[in-house]
mmCIF file of C-alpha atoms in Angstrom:
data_model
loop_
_atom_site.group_PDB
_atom_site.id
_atom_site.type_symbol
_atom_site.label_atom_id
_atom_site.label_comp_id
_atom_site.label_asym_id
_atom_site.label_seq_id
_atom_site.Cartn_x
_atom_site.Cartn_y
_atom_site.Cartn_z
ATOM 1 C CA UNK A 30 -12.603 -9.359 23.755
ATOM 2 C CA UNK A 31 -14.656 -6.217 24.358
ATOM 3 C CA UNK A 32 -17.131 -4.203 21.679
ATOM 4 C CA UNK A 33 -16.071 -0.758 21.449
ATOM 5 C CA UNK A 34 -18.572 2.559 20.782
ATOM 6 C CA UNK A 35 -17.960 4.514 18.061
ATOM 7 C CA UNK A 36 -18.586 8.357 17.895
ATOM 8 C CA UNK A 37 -20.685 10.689 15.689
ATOM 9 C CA UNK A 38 -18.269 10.931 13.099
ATOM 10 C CA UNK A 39 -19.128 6.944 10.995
ATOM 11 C CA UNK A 40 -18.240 5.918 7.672
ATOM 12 C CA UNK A 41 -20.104 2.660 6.625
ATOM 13 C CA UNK A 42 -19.488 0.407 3.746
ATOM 14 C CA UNK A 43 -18.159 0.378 1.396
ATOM 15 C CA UNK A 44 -15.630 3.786 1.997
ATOM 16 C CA UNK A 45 -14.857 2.320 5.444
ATOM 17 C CA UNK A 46 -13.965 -0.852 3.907
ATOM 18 C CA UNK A 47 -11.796 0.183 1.506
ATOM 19 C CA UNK A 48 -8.289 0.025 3.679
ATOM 20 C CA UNK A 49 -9.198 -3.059 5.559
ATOM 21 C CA UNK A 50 -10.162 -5.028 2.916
ATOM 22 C CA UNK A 51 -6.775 -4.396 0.952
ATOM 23 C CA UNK A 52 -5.180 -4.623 4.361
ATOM 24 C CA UNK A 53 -6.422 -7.925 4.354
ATOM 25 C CA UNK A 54 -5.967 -9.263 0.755
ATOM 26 C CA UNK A 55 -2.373 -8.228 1.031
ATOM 27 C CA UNK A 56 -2.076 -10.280 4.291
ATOM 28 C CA UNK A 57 -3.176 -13.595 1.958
ATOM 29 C CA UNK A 58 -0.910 -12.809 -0.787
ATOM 30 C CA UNK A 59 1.671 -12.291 1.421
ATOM 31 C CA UNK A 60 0.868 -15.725 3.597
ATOM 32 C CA UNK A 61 0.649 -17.094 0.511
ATOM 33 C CA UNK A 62 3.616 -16.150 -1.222
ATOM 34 C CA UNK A 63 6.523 -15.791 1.824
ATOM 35 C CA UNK A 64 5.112 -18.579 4.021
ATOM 36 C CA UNK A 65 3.345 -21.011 1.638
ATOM 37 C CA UNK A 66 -0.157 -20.854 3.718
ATOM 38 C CA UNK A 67 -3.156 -20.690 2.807
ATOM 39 C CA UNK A 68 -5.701 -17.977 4.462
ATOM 40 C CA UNK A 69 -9.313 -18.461 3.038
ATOM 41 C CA UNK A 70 -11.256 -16.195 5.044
ATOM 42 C CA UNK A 71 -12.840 -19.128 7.137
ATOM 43 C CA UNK A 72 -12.937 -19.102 11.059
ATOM 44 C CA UNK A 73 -10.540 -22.370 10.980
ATOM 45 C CA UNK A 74 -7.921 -20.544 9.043
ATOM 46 C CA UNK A 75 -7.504 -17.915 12.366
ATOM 47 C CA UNK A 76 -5.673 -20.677 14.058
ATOM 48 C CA UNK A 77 -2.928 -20.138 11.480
ATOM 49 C CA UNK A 78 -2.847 -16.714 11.679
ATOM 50 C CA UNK A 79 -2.614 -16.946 15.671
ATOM 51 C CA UNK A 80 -0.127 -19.186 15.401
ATOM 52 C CA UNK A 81 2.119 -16.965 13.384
ATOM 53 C CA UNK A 82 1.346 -14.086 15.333
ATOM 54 C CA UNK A 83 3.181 -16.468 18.013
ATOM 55 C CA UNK A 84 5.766 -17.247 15.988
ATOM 56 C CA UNK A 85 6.844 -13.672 14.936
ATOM 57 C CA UNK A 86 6.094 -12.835 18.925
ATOM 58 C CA UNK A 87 8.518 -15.637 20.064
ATOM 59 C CA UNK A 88 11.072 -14.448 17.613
ATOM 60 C CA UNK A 89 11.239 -10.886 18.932
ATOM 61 C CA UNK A 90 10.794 -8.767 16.279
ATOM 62 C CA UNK A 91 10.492 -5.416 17.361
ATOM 63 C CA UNK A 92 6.579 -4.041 17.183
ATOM 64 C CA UNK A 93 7.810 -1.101 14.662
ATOM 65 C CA UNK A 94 8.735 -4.028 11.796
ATOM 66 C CA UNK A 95 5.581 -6.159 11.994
ATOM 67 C CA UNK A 96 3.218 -3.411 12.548
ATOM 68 C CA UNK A 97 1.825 -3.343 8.868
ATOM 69 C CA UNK A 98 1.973 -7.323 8.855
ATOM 70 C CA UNK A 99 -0.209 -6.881 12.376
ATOM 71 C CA UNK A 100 -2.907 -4.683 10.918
ATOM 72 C CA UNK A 101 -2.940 -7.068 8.223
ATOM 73 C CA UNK A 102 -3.773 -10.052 10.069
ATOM 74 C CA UNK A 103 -6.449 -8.171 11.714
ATOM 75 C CA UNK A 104 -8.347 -6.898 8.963
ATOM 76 C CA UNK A 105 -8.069 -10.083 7.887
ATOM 77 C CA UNK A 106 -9.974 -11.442 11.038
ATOM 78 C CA UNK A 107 -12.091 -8.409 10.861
ATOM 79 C CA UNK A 108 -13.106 -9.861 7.353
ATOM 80 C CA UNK A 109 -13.562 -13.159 8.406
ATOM 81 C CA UNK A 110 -16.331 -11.853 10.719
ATOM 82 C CA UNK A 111 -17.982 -9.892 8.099
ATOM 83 C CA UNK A 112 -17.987 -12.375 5.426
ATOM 84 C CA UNK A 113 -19.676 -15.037 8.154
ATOM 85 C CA UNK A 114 -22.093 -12.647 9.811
ATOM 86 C CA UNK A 115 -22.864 -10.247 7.343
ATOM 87 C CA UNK A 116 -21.290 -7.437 9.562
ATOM 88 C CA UNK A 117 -19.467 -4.005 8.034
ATOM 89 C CA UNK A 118 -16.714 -2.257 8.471
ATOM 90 C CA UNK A 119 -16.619 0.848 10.410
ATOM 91 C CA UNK A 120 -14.314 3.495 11.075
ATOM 92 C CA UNK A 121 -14.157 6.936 12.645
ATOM 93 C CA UNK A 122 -10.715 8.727 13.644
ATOM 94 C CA UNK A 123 -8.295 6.672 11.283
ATOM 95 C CA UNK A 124 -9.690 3.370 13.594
ATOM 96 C CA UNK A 125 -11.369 0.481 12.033
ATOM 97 C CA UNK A 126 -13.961 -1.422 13.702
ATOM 98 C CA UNK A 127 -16.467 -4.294 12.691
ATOM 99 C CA UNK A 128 -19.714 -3.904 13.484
ATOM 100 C CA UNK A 129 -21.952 -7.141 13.511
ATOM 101 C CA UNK A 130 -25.682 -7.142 12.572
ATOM 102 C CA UNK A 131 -26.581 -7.134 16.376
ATOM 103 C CA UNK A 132 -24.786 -3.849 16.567
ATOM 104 C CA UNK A 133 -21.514 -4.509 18.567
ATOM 105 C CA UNK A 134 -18.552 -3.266 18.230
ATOM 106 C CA UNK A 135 -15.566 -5.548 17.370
ATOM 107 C CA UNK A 136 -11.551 -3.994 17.211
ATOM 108 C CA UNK A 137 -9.370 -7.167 15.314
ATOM 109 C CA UNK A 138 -6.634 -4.749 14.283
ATOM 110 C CA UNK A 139 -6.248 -3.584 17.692
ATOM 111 C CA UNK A 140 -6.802 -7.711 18.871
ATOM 112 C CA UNK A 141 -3.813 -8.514 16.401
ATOM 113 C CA UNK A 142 -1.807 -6.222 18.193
ATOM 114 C CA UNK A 143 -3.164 -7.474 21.769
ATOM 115 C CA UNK A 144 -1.950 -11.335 20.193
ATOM 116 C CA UNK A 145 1.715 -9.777 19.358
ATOM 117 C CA UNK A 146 1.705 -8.815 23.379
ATOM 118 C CA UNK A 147 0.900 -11.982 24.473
ATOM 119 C CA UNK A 148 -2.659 -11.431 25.670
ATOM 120 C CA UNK A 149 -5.181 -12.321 22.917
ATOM 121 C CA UNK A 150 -6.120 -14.206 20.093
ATOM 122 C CA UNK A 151 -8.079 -13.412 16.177
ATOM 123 C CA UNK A 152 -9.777 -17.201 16.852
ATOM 124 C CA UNK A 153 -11.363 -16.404 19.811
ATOM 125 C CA UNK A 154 -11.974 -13.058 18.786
ATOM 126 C CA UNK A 155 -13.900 -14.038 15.602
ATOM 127 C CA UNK A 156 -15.445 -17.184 18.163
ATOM 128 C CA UNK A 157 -16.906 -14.559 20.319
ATOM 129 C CA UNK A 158 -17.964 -11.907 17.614
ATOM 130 C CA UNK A 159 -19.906 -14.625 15.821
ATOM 131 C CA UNK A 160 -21.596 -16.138 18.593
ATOM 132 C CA UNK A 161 -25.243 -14.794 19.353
ATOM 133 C CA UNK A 162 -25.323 -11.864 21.728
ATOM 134 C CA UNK A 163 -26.149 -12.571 25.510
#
């Protein structure tokens, strides 16, 4: 779970926000509608989403058909960590980043993507981006 640097070129909210934030409402109507969970923006509710990032992993799907479902479930992490530490979205390049009030650097879209692979997780993402610096 690394911070990324962003370069010159930095939208702030709310223009940067825009995408992920529908990214990640249509993620809870969709959790909501096709697999009767609930997503409510708390830390607690990344478990879920890990899980089924596990689930869709384990069942093969190839990356190309869960790649909008993906970004979804990141943004959706990446507003979990705004709405608890007061961070904003940022973007530069067509990339979206959160950056937390103690100016790192956070990627969840990209970490949602790292979770399909096998090699991360939204929880501990949001765990880390939350926790003091140090």
């Amino acid at each position: 779970m690394t911070a990324q640097y962003l370069t010159a070129q930095q939208e702030t909210r709310p223009t940067a926000a825009t995408k992920p934030v529908r990214w990640a409402a249509d993620a809870v109507a969709t959790m909501r509608e096709g697999a009767r969970v609930r997503l409510d923006y708390s830390a607690q509710s990344l478990w879920r989403v890990d899980r089924v990032i596990e689930e869709i992993r384990r069942e093969e799907a190839p990356y190309a058909a869960v790649e909008s479902v993906l970004r979804g479930f990141g943004a959706y992490a990446g507003e979990v960590i705004v709405r608890q530490t007061g961070a904003e979205w940022w973007t530069a390049g067509g990339d979206h980043w959160v950056r937390t009030p103690d100016g790192r650097l956070w990627d969840p879209i990209d970490e949602a993507r790292r979770c399909f692979g096998g090699q991360g997780s939204l929880r501990l993402l949001c765990r880390d981006a939350t926790a003091p610096a140090g």
